[in-house]
Coordinates of C-alpha atoms (C1' of nucleotides) in Angstrom, one line a residue:
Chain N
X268 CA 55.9 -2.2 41.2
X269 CA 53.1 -4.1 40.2
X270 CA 52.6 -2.5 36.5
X271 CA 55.7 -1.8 34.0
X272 CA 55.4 1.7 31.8
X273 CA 53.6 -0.6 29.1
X274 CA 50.9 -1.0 32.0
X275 CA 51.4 -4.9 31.6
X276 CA 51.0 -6.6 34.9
X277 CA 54.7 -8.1 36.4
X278 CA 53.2 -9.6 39.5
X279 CA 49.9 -10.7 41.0
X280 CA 48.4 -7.8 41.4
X281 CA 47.5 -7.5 45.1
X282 CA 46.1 -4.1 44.7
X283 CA 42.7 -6.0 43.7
X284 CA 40.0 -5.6 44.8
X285 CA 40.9 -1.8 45.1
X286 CA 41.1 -1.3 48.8
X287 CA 38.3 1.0 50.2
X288 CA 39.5 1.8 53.3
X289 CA 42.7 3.1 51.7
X290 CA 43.2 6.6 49.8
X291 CA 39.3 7.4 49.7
X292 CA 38.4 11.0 49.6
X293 CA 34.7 12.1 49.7
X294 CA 34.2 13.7 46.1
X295 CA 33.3 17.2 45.8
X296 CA 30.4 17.2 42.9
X297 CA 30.2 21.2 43.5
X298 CA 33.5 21.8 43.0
X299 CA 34.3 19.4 40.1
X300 CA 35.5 20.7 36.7
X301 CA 33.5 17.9 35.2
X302 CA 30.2 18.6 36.4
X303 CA 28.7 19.4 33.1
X304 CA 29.7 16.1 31.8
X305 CA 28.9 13.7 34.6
X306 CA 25.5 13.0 35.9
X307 CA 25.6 15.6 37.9
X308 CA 24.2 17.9 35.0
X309 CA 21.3 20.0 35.8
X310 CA 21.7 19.7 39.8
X311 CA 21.6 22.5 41.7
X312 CA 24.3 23.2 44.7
X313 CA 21.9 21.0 47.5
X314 CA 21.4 18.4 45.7
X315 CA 25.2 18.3 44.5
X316 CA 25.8 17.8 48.2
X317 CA 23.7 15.1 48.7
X318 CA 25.6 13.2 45.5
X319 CA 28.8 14.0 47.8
X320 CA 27.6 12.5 50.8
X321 CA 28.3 8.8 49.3
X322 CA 30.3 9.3 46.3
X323 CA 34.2 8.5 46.9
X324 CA 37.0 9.4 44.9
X325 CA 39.8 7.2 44.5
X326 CA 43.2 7.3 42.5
X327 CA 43.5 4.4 40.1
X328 CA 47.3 3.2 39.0
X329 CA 47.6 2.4 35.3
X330 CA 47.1 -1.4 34.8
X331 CA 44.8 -1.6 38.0
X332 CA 41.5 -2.9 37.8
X333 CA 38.3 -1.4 39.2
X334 CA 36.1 -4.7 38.3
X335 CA 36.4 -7.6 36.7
X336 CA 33.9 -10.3 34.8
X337 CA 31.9 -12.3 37.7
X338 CA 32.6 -9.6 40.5
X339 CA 29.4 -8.5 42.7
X340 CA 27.5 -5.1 41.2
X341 CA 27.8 -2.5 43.6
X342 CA 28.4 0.5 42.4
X343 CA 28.7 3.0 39.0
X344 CA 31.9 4.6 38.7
X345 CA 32.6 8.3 37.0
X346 CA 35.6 9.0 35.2
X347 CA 37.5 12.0 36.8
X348 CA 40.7 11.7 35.2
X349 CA 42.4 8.9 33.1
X350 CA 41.7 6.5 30.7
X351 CA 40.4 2.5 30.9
X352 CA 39.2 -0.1 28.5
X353 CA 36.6 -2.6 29.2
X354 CA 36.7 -5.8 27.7
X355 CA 35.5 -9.6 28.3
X356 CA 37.4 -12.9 27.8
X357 CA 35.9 -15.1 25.3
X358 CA 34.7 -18.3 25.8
X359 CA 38.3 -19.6 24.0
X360 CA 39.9 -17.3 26.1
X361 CA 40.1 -14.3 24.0
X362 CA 40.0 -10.8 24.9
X363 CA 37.5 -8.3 23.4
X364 CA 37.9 -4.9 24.4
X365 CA 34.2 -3.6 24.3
X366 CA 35.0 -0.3 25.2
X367 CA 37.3 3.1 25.7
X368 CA 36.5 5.3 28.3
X369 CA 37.5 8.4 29.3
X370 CA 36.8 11.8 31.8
X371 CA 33.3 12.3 32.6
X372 CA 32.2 8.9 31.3
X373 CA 30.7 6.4 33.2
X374 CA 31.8 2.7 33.8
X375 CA 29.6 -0.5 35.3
X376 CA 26.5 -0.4 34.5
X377 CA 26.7 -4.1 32.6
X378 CA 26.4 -5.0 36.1
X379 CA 22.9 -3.2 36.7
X380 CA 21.1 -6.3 34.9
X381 CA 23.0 -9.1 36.4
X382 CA 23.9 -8.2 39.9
X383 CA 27.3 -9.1 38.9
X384 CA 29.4 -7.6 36.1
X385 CA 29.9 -9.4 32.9
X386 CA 32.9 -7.1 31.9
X387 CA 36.5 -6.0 33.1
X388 CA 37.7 -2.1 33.4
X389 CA 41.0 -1.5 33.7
X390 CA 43.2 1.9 33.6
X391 CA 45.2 2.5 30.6
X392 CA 46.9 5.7 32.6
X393 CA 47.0 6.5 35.7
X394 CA 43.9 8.1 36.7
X395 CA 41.2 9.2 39.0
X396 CA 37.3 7.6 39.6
X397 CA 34.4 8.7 41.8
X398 CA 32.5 5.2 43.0
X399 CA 28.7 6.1 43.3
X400 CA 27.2 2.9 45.3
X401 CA 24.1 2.2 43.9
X402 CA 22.2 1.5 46.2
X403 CA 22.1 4.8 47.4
X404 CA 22.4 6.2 43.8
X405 CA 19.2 4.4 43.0
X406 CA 17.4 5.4 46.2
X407 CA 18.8 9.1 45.3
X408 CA 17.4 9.2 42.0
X409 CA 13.8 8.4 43.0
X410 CA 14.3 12.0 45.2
X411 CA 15.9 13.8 42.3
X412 CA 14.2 14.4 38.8
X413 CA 17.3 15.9 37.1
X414 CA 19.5 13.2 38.5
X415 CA 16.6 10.1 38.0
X416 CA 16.6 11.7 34.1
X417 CA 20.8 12.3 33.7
X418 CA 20.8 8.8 34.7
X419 CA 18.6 7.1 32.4
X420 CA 20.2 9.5 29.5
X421 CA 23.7 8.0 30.3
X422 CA 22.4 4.3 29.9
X423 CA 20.6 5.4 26.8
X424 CA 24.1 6.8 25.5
X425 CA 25.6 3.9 26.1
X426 CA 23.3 1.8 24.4
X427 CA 23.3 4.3 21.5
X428 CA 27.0 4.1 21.7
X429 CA 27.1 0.3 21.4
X430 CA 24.6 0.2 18.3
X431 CA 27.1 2.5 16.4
X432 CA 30.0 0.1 17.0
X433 CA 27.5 -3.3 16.1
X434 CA 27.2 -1.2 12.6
X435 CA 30.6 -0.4 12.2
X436 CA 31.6 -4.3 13.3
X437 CA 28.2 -5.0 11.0
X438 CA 29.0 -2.7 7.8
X439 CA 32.3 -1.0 7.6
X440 CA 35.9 -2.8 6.0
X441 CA 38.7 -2.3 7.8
X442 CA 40.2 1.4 6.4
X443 CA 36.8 3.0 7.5
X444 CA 37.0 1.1 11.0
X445 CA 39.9 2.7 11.8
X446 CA 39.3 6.1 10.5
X447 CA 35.5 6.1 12.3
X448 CA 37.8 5.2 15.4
X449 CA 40.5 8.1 15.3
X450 CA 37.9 10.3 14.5
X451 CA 35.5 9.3 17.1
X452 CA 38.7 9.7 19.9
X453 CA 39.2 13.2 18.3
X454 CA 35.7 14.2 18.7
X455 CA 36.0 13.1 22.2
X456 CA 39.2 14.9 23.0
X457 CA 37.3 17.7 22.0
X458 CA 34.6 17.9 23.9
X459 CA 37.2 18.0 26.8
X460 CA 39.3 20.8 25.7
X461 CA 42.3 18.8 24.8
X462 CA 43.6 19.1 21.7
X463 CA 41.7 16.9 18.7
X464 CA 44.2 17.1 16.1
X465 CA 47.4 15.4 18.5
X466 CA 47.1 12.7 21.0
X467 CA 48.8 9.9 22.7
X468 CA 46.9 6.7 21.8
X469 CA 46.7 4.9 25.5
X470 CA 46.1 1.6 24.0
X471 CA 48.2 -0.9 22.2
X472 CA 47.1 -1.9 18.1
X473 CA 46.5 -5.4 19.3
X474 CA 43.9 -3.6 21.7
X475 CA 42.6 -1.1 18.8
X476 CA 42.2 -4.5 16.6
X477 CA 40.0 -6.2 19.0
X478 CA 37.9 -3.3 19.6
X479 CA 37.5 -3.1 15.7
X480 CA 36.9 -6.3 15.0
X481 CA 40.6 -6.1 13.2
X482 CA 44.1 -7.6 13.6
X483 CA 46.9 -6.2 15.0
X484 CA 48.9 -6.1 11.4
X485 CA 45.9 -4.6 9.9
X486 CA 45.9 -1.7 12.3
X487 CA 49.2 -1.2 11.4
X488 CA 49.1 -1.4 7.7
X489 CA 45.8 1.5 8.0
X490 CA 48.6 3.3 10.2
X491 CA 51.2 3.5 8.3
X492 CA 48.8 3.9 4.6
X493 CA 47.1 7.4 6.3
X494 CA 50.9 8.3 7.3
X495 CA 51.8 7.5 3.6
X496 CA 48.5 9.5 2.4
X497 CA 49.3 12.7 4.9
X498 CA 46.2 11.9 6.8
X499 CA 47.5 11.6 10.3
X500 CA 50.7 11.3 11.5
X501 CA 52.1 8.2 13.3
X502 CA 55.1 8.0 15.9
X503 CA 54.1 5.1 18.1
X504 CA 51.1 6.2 20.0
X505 CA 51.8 9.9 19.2
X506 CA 48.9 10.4 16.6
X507 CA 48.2 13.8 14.7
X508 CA 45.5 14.3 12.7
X509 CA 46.5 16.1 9.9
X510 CA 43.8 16.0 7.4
X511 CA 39.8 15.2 9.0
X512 CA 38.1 16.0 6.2
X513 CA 40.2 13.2 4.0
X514 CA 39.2 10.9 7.0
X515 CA 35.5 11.8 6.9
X516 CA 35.9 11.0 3.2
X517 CA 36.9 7.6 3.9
X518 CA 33.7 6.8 5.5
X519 CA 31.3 7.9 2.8
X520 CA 31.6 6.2 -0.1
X521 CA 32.0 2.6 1.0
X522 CA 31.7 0.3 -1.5
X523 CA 30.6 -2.6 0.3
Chain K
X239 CA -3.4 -3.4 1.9
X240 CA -0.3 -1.6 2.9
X241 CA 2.1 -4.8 2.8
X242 CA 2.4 -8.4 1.2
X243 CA 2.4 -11.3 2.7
X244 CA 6.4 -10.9 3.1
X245 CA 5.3 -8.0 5.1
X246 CA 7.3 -5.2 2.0
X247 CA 5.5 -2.3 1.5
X248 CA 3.0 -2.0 -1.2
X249 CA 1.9 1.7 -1.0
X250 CA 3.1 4.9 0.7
X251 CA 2.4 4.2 4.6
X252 CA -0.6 5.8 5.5
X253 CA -0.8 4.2 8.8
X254 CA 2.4 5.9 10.3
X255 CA 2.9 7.3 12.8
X256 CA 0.3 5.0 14.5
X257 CA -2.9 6.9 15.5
X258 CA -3.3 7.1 19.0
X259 CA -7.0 7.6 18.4
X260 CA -8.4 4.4 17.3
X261 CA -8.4 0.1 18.5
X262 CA -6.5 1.6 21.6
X263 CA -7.1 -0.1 24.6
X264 CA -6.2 0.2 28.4
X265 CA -3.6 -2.5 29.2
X266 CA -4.8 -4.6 31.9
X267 CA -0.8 -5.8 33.5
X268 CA -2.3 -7.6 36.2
X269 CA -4.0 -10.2 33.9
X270 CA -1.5 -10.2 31.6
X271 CA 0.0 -13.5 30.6
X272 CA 3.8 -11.4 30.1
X273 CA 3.4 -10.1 34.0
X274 CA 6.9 -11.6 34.5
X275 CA 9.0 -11.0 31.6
X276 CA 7.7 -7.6 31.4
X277 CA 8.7 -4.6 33.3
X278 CA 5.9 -5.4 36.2
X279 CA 8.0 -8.2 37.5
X280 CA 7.8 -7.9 40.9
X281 CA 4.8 -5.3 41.0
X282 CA 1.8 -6.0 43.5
X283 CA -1.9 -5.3 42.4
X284 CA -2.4 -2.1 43.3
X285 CA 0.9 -1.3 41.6
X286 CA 0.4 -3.0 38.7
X287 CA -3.0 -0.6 38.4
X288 CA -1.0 2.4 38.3
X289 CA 0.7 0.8 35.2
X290 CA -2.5 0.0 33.8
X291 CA -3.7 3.9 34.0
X292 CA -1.5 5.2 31.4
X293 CA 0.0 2.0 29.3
X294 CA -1.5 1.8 26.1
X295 CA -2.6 -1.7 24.1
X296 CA -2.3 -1.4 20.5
X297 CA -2.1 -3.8 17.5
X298 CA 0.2 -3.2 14.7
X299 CA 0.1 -4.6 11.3
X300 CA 2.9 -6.9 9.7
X301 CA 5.2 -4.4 7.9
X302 CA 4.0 -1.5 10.1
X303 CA 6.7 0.6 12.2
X304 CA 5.9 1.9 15.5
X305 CA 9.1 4.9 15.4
X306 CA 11.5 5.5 12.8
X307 CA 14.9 7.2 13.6
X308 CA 14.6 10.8 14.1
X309 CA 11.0 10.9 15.3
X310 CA 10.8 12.2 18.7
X311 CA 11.0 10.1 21.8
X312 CA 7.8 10.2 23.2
X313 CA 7.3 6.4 24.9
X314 CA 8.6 2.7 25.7
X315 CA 6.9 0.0 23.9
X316 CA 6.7 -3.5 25.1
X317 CA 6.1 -6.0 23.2
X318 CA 2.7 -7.9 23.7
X319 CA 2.3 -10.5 21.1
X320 CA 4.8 -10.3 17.9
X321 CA 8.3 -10.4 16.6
X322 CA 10.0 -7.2 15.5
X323 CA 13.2 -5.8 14.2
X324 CA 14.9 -2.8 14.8
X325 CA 17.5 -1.4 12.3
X326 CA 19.3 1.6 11.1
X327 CA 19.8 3.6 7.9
X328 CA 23.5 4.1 7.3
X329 CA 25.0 7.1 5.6
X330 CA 25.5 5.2 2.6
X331 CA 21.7 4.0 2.8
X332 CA 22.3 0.7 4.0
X333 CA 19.7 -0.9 6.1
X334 CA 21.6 -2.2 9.3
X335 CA 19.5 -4.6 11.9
X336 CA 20.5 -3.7 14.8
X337 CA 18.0 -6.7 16.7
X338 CA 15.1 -8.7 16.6
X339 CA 12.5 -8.5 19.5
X340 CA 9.7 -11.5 20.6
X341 CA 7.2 -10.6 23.2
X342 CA 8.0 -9.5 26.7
X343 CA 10.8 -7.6 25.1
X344 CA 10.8 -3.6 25.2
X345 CA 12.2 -1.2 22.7
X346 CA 13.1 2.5 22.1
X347 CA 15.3 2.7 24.8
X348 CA 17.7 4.4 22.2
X349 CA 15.3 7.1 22.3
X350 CA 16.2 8.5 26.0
X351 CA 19.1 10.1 25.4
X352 CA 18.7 12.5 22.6
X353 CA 14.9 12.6 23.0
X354 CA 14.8 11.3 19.4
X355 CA 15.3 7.7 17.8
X356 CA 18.1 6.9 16.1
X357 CA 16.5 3.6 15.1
X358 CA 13.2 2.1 13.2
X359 CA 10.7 -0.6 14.9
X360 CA 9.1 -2.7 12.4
X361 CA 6.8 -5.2 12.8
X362 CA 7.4 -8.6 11.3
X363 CA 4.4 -10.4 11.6
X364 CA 0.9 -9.0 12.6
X365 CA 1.9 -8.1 16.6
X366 CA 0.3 -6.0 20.2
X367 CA 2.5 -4.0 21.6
X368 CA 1.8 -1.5 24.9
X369 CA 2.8 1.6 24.9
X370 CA 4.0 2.7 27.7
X371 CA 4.2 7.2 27.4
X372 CA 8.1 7.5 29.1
X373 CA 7.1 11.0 31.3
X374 CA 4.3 9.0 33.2
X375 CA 7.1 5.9 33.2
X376 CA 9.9 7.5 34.6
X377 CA 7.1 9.3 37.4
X378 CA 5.4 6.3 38.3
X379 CA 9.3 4.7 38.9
X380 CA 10.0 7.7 41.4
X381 CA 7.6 6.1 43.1
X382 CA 7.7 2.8 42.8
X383 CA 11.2 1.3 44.1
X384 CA 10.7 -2.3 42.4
X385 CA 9.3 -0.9 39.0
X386 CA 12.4 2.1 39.1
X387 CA 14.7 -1.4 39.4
X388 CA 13.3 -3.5 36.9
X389 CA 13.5 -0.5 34.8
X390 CA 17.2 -0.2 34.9
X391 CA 17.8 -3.9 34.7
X392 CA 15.7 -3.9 31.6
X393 CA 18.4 -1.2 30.2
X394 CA 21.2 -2.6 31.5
X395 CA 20.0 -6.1 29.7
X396 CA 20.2 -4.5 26.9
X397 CA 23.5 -2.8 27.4
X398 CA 24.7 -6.7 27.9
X399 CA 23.1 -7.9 24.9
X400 CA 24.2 -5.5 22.9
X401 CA 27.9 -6.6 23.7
X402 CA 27.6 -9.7 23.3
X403 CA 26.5 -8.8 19.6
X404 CA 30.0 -7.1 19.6
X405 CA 31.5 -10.1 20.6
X406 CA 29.9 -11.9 17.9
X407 CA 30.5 -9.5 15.4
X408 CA 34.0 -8.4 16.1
X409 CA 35.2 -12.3 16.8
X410 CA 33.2 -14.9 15.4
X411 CA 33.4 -16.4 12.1
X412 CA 30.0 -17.0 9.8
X413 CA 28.9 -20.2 10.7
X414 CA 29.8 -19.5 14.1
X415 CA 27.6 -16.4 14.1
X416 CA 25.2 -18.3 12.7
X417 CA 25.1 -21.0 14.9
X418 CA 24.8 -18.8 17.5
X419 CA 22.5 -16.9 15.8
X420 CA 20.0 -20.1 16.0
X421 CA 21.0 -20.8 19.8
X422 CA 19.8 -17.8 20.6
X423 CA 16.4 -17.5 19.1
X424 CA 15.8 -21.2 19.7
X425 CA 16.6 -20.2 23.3
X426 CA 14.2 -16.9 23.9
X427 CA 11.4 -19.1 22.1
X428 CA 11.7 -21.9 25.2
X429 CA 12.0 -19.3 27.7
X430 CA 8.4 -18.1 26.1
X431 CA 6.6 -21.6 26.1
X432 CA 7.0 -21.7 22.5
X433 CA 9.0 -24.8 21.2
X434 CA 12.6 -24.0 20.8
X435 CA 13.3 -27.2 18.3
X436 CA 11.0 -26.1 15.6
X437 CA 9.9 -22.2 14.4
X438 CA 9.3 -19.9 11.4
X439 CA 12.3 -17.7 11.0
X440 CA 10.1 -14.1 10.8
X441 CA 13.0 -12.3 8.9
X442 CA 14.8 -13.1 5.8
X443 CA 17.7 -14.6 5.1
X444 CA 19.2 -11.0 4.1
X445 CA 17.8 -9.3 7.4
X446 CA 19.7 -12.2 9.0
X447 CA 22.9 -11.4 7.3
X448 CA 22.4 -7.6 8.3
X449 CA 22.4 -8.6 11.9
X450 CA 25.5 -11.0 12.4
X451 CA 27.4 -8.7 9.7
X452 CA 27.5 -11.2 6.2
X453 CA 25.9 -11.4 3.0
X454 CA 22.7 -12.9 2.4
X455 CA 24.5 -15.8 0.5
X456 CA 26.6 -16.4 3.4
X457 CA 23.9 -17.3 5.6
X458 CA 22.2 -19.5 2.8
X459 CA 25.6 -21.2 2.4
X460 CA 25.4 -22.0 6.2
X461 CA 22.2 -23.0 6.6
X462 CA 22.5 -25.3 4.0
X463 CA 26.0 -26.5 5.4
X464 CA 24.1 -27.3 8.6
X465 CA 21.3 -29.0 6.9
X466 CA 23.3 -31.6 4.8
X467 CA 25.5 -32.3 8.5
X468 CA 21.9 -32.7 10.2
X469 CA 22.4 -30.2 12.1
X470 CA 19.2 -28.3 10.9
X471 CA 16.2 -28.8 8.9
X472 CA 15.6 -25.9 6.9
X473 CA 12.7 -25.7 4.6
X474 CA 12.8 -21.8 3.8
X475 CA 11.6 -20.1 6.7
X476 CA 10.8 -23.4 8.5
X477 CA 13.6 -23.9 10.9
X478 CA 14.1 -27.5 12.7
X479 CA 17.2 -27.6 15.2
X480 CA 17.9 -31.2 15.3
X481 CA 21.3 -31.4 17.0
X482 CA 21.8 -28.4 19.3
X483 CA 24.9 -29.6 20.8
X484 CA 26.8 -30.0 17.2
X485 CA 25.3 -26.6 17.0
X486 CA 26.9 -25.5 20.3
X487 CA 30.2 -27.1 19.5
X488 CA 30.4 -24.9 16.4
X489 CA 30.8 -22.0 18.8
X490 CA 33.9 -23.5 21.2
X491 CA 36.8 -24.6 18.8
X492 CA 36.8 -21.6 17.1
X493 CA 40.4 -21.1 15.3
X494 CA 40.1 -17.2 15.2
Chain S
dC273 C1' -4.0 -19.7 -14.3
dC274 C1' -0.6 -16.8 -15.6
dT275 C1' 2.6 -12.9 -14.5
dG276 C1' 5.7 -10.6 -11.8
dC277 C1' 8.1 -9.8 -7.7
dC278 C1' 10.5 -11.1 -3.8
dT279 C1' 13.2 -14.6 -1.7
dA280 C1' 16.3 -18.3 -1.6
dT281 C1' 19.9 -21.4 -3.4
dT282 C1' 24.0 -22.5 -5.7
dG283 C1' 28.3 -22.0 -8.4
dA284 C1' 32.5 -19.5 -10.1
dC285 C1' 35.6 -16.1 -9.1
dC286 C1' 38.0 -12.7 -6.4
dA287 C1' 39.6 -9.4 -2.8
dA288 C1' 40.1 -8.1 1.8
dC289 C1' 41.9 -9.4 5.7
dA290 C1' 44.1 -13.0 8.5
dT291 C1' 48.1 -15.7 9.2
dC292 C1' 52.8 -16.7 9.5
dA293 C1' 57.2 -14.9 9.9
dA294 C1' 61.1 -11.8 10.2
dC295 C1' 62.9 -7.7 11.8
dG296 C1' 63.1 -3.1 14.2
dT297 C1' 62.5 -0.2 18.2
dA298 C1' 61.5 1.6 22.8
dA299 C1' 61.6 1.0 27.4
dT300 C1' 62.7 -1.7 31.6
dT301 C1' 65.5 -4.7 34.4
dG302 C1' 69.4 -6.8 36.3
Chain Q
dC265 C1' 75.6 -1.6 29.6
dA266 C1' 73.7 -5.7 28.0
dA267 C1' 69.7 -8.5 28.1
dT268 C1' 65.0 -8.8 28.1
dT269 C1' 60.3 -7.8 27.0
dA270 C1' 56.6 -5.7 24.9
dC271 C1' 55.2 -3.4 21.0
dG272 C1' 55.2 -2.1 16.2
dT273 C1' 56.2 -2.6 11.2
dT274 C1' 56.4 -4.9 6.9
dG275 C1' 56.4 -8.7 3.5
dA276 C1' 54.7 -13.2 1.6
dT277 C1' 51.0 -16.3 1.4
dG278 C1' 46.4 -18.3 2.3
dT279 C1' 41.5 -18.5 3.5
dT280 C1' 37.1 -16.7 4.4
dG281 C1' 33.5 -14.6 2.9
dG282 C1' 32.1 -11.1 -0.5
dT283 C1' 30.7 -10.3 -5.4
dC284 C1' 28.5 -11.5 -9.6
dA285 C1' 25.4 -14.3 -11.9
dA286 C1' 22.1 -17.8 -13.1
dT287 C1' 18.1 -20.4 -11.6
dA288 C1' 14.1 -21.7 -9.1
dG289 C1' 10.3 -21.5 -5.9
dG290 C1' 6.6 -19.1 -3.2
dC291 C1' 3.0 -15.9 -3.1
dA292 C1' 0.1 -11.8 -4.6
dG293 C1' -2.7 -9.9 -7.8
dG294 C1' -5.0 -9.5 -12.1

DNA sequence: CCTGCCTATTGACCAACATCAACGTAATTG
DNA sequence: CAATTACGTTGATGTTGGTCAATAGGCAGG
């Protein structure tokens, strides 16, 4: 087994580059539960089709990697099912994770500007992607309004997306951090129809931490003080949030 | 006059939203000295002509905003001649920066998801901008393959730099921000023809600290830290770099 | 030229968070 | 089952950068 239950590699992992020829399934825009959250918003049952014609779904093991920092662009991929972080290694060799992602969300498009990525997106869980080449996505788009339009939206979201974090790296201490951060993963369990008030966390603290700007310790320590407060509750990675509206609170009056 | 020399307002805006009825000129993209840092890299004449029908010249004041967050997303803007900053308004009422732009840049990308900004464009020193109405953009890139590309590499760019301000913010310490900081405007002034060892800083020292996440003091301190190592010659807004690679080796040892 | 405002610099002090370290726990492996 | 490994918690201590405050310089406007 390549990947232990922490999702830690135990062996050079010689499912990378995933293999294309292995385990691909043409996706099914038309029929996918996730339609109204992907890029296929807006597109009617033809033009679904022609998304289907060159989109491929593929199963992703927890730990695998779909790209990594220097690999050739080539495609977008959609989160069907699952969970991944992206993140970069530092110049000293650090990792920052840049990013959570999750269903309906889509991963890559760092490489758009570069022809090569400058990121790496790995599974947190075992999950499910559609790979859109982009080639073809791009010629697709210059045929289809609604898709041309849900395509610039997405990487206008993720820019919008980014600016929040620079202010919360920028502006927030470390208490607000982590309650803008639970909150933000409750809001987008939401919008899923899984429950916002109890999760499993997929990622480790030290993970949370460098997303936040933060320590592992001090992740921790804001754990364990909510838990103390009867904000959330902590067992591990099983989080419940018991009390929002204290958590909002947090993030209003900041003194700095 | 609506602003001071530092470019504060004076007096209740009268000037915004910028009237789209007066000193507006047709671009002219094939003459244009930007052609290719712009979005028409790659254009041929008769392409570049479709640009020019609906892309807008206009000059903007020092101190004058172009779209504040909330206004509705009606166009791009690219920057002609000038140096602007973009920031946001937190909840608290803290000005964030969320960038500065030089020329060849474009801005109010942020605007394309939502069909609203969520940030403010101001200019800081007396600037041209075109304006570049997003509905006759995004048509005339159906059409155009190499304008649709350029396009999405100009928003993916963005996408990068924005994480690379993550990475700054969520891992560097202050003088290595800083340093950076200088690096990086030092470099988009070469890559203009301007001269990267020697320029006037068009922000202040607190507009600095808002971007790279410190206090105002905490820049001072570092620029006056790299002045007495001869790194720098600062004379208030006057920047000299006189030893970019003690600057750059700021950046690789860092203990964090 | 003086006045006032904004900006910048510098020092003294302090708090938030990092660092270092020890220990506990869950899950996997042999 | 024991051993191992990753992960998480908590405490003691230290450093970075924030906070508060005083001072000075540049520029606008009367």
């Amino acid at each position: 087994m390549l990947v232990n239950r922490q999702g830690k590699l135990t062996a050079v992992d010689q499912k990378y580059p995933i293999p294309l020829t292995s385990s691909n399934i043409r996706a099914a825009c038309a029929q996918c539960s996730l339609r109204e959250l992907c890029l296929a918003v807006g597109l009617d049952n033809e033009d679904l089709h022609k998304l289907d014609d060159f989109v491929i779904r593929r199963k992703i093991k927890r730990g695998q990697q779909i790209f990594r920092a220097g690999d050739p662009f080539e495609a977008l991929y959609a989160i069907r099912i699952g969970f991944f972080k992206t993140d970069i290694l530092t110049e000293e060799g650090l990792e920052q994770v840049t990013g959570f992602h999750m269903a309906g969300e889509i991963i890559g498009m760092d490489g758009i500007s570069n022809d090569y990525h400058v990121c790496n997106a790995t599974a947190l869980e075992d999950s499910e992607i559609c790979i859109m080449p982009y080639d073809q996505l791009e010629e697709l788009s210059r045929h289809i309004k609604s898709l041309q339009q849900q395509f610039h939206k997405f990487m206008s979201r993720e820019i919008v997306r980014d600016q929040s974090l620079m202010i919360l790296l920028g502006s927030m201490r470390a208490e607000e951090r982590i309650a803008a951060f639970l909150l933000n993963l409750s809001q987008r369990m939401r919008v899923r129809g899984y429950s916002a008030s109890e999760f499993h966390l997929r990622m480790t603290r030290e993970e949370i931490g460098s997303y936040l700007g933060l320590k592992l310790e001090t992740v921790s320590r804001a754990f364990s003080k909510f838990h103390d407060e009867g904000l959330i509750g902590v067992q591990q990675k099983y989080i419940r949030i018991l009390n929002a509206e204290g958590l909002k609170a947090l993030l209003n009056h900041a003194p700095s």
